[in-house]
Coordinates of C-alpha atoms in Angstrom, one line a residue:
Chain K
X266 CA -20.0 22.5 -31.6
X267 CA -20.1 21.8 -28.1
X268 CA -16.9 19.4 -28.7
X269 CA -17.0 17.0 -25.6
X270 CA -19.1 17.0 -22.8
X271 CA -19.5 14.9 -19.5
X272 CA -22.4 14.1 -17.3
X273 CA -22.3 14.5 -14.4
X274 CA -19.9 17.6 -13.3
X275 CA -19.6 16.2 -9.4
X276 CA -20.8 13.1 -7.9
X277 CA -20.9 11.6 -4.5
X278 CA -21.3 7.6 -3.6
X279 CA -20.9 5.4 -1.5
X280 CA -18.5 2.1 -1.2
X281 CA -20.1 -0.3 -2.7
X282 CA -22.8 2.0 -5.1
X283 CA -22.4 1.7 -8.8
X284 CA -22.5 4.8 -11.1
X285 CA -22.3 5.0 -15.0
X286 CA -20.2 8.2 -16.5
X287 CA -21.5 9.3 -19.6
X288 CA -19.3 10.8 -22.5
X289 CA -20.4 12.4 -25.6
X290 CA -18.9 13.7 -28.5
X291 CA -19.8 16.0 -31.4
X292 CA -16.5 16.5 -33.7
X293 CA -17.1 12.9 -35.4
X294 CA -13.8 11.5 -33.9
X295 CA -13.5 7.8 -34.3
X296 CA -11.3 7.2 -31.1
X297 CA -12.6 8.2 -27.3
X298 CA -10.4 7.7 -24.2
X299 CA -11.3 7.6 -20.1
X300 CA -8.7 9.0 -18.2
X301 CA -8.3 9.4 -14.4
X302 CA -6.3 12.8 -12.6
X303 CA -5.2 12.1 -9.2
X304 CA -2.8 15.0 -7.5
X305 CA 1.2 14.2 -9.0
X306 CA -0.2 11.2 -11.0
X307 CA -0.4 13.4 -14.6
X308 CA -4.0 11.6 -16.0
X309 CA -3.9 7.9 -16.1
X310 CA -5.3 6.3 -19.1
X311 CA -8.1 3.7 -17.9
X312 CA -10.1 2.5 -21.2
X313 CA -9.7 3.7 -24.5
X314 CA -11.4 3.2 -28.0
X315 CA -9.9 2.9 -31.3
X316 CA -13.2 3.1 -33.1
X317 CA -17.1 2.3 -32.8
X318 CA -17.6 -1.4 -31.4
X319 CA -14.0 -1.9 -30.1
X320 CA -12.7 -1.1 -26.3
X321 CA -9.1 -2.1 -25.0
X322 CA -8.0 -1.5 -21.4
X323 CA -5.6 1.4 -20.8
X324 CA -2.7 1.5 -18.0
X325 CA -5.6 1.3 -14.9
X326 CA -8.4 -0.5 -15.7
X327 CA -9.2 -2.8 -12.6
X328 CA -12.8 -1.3 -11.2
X329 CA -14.2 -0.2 -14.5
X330 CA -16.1 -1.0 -17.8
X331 CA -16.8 0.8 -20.5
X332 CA -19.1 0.7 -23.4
X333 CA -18.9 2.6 -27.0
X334 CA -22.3 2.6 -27.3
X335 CA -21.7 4.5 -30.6
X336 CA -19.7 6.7 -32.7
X337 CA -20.8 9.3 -30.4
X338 CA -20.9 8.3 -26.9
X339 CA -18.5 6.5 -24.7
X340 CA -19.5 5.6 -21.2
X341 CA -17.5 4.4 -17.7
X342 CA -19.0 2.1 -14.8
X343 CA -18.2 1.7 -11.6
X344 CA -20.0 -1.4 -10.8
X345 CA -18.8 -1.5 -6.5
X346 CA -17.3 2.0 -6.4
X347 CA -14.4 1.9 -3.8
X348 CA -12.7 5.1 -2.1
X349 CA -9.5 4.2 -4.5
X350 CA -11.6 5.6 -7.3
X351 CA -12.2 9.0 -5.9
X352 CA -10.8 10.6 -8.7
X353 CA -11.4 13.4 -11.3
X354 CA -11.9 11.9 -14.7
X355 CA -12.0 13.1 -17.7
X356 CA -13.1 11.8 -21.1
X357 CA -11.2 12.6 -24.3
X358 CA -11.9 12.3 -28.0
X359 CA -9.5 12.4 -30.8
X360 CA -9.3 12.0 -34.9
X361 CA -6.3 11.4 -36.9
X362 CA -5.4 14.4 -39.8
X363 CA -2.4 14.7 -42.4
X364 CA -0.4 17.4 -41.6
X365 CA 2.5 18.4 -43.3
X366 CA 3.1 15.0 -44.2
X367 CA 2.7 13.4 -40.9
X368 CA -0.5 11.8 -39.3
X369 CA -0.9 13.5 -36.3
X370 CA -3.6 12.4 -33.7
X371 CA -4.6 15.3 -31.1
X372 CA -6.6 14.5 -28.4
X373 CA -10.1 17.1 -27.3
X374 CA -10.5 16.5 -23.6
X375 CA -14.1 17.3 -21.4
X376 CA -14.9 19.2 -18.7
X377 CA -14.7 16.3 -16.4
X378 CA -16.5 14.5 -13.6
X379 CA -15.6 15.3 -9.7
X380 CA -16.5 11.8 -7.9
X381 CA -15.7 11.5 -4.3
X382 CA -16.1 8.1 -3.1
X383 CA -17.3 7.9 0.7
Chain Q
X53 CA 6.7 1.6 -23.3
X54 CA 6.8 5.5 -22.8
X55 CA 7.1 7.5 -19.5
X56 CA 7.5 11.3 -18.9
X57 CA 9.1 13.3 -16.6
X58 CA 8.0 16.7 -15.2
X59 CA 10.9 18.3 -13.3
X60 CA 9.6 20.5 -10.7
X61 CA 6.3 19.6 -9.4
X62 CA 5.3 23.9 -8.6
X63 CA 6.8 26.8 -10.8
X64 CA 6.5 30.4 -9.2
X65 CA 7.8 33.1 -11.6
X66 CA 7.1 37.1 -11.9
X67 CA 4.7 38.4 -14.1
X68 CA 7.1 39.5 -17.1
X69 CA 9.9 37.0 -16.6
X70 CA 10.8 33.8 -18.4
X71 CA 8.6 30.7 -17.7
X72 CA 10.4 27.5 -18.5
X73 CA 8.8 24.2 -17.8
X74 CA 11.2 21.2 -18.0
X75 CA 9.7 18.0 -19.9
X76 CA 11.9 14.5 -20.5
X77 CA 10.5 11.3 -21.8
X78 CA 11.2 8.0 -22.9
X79 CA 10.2 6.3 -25.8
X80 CA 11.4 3.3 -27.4
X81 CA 9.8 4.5 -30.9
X82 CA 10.4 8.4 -32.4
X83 CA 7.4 10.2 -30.5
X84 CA 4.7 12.8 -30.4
X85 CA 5.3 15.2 -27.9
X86 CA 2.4 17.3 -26.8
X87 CA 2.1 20.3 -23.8
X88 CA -1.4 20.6 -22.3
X89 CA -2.4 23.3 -20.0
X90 CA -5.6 23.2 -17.5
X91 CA -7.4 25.9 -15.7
X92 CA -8.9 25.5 -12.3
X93 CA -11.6 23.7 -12.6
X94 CA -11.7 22.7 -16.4
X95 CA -10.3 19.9 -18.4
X96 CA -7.3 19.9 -20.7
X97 CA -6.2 22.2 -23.5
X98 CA -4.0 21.5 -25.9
X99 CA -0.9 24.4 -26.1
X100 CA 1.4 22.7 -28.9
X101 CA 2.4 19.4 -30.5
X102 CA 5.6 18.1 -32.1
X103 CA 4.8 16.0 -34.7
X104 CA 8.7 15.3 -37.1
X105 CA 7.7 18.3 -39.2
X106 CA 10.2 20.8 -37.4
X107 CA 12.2 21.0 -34.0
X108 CA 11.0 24.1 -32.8
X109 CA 6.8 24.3 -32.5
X110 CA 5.0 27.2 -32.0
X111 CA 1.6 27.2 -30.1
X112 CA -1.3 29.7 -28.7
X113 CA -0.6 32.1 -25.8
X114 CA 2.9 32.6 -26.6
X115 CA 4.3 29.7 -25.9
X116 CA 7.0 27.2 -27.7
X117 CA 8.7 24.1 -27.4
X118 CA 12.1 22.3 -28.7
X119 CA 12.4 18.9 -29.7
X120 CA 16.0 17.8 -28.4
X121 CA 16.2 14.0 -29.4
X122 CA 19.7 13.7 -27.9
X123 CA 18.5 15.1 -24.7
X124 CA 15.1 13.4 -24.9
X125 CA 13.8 16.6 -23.9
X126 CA 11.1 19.1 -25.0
X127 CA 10.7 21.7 -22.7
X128 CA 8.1 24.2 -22.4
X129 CA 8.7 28.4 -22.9
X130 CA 6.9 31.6 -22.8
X131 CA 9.9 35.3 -22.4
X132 CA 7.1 36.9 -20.6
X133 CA 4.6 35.6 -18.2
X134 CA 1.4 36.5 -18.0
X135 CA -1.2 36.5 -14.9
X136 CA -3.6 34.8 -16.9
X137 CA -1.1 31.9 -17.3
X138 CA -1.5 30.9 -14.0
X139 CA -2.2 27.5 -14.6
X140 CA -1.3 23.1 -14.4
X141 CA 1.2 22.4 -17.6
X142 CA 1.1 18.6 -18.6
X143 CA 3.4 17.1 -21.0
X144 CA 2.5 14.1 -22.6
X145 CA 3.7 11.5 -24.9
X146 CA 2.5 9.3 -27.9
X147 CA 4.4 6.3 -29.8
X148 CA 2.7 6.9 -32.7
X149 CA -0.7 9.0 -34.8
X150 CA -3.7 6.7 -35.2
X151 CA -5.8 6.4 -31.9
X152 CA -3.1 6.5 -29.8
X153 CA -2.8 6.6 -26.3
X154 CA -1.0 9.6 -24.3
X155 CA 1.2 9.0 -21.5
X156 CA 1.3 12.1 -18.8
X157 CA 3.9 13.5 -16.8
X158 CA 3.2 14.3 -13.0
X159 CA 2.2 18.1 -13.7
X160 CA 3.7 21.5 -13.3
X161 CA 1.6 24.2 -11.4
X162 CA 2.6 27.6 -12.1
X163 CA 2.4 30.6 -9.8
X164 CA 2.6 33.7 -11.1
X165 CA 3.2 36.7 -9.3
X166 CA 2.6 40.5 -9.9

């Protein structure tokens, strides 16, 4: 299993150029997530999705979409990137399991994609 | 809503002593507590959960974390660092199990010296 794995590793752009992260998972996990890292800022959530065909918006969604294109993939856009964004983002996958009598819901987390923002 | 806080932004300890991250959070529902550790240059790993089933979790490398729900805290142990854990900590909370969303603390870094 390669578990979850982001393209690209490193990315320049732009203000103003759009981009499209892609995501992809091989664990079957129903939900996917697309975080942000910034420096003292933990990772923000921007986008999740609870399952195939459904997207909700996480804590920091202004700038992006997303599309669950399947069970598998889960991709960001930056449709007018602006330096704001420059960011390291990671995508995440997750599956709920029974254990020890409690559903517990751990979350697989990508390599994650360097953008710099220019 | 849920927050978490990190205390201590850097953590510099000798190889062989105690490391002790400090992790408190808020939650208006009983949580999931997680501790997450990252290597230069990789994403996220998880290093132990706390799920209800006991107060004291157990997770790789060593390290282990108590649940105290009357000090909202869970902090993050190891008796004797290693080099090679030389690394960002992240603790991070859930209200719940199904596709839920994690809330982050700020990040420790830790420094460990020979």
């Amino acid at each position: 299993n390669a578990g979850v794995t982001q393209t690209p590793k490193f990315q320049v752009l732009k203000t103003g150029q759009s981009m499209t992260l892609q995501c992809a998972q091989d664990m079957n996990h129903n939900s996917m997530y697309w975080y942000r890292q910034d420096p003292g800022m933990g990772l923000r959530l921007i986008y999740y999705s609870a399952s195939e065909g459904t997207t909700d918006k996480g804590e920091v969604p202004n700038g992006y979409n997303v599309s669950r294109l399947n069970k598998r993939e889960f991709s960001l856009r930056l449709e007018s990137a602006a330096p704001s964004q420059t960011s390291v983002y990671f995508c995440a996958s997750s599956r709920s399991d029974l254990e020890q009598g409690y559903w517990t819901d751990t979350q697989y987390f990508g390599p994650g994609t360097r953008l710099t923002v220019l | 809503a849920q927050s978490v806080t990190q205390l201590g932004s850097h953590v510099s300890v000798s190889e062989g002593a105690l490391v002790l991250l400090r992790c408190n959070y808020s939650s208006s529902v009983p949580p999931y507590l997680f501790w997450y550790v990252q290597y230069p240059n990789q994403g996220l790993q998880l290093l132990l959960k706390y799920t209800s089933a006991a107060t004291l979790v157990k997770g790789i490398n060593g390290f282990e974390a108590e649940f105290k729900k009357s000090e909202t805290s869970f902090h993050l142990t190891k008796p004797s660092a290693h080099m090679s854990d030389a690394a960002e900590y992240f603790c991070a909370v859930s209200a719940g199990a199904a596709g839920n969303k994690l809330t982050f603390g700020g990040g420790t870094r830790v420094l460990v010296k020979p």
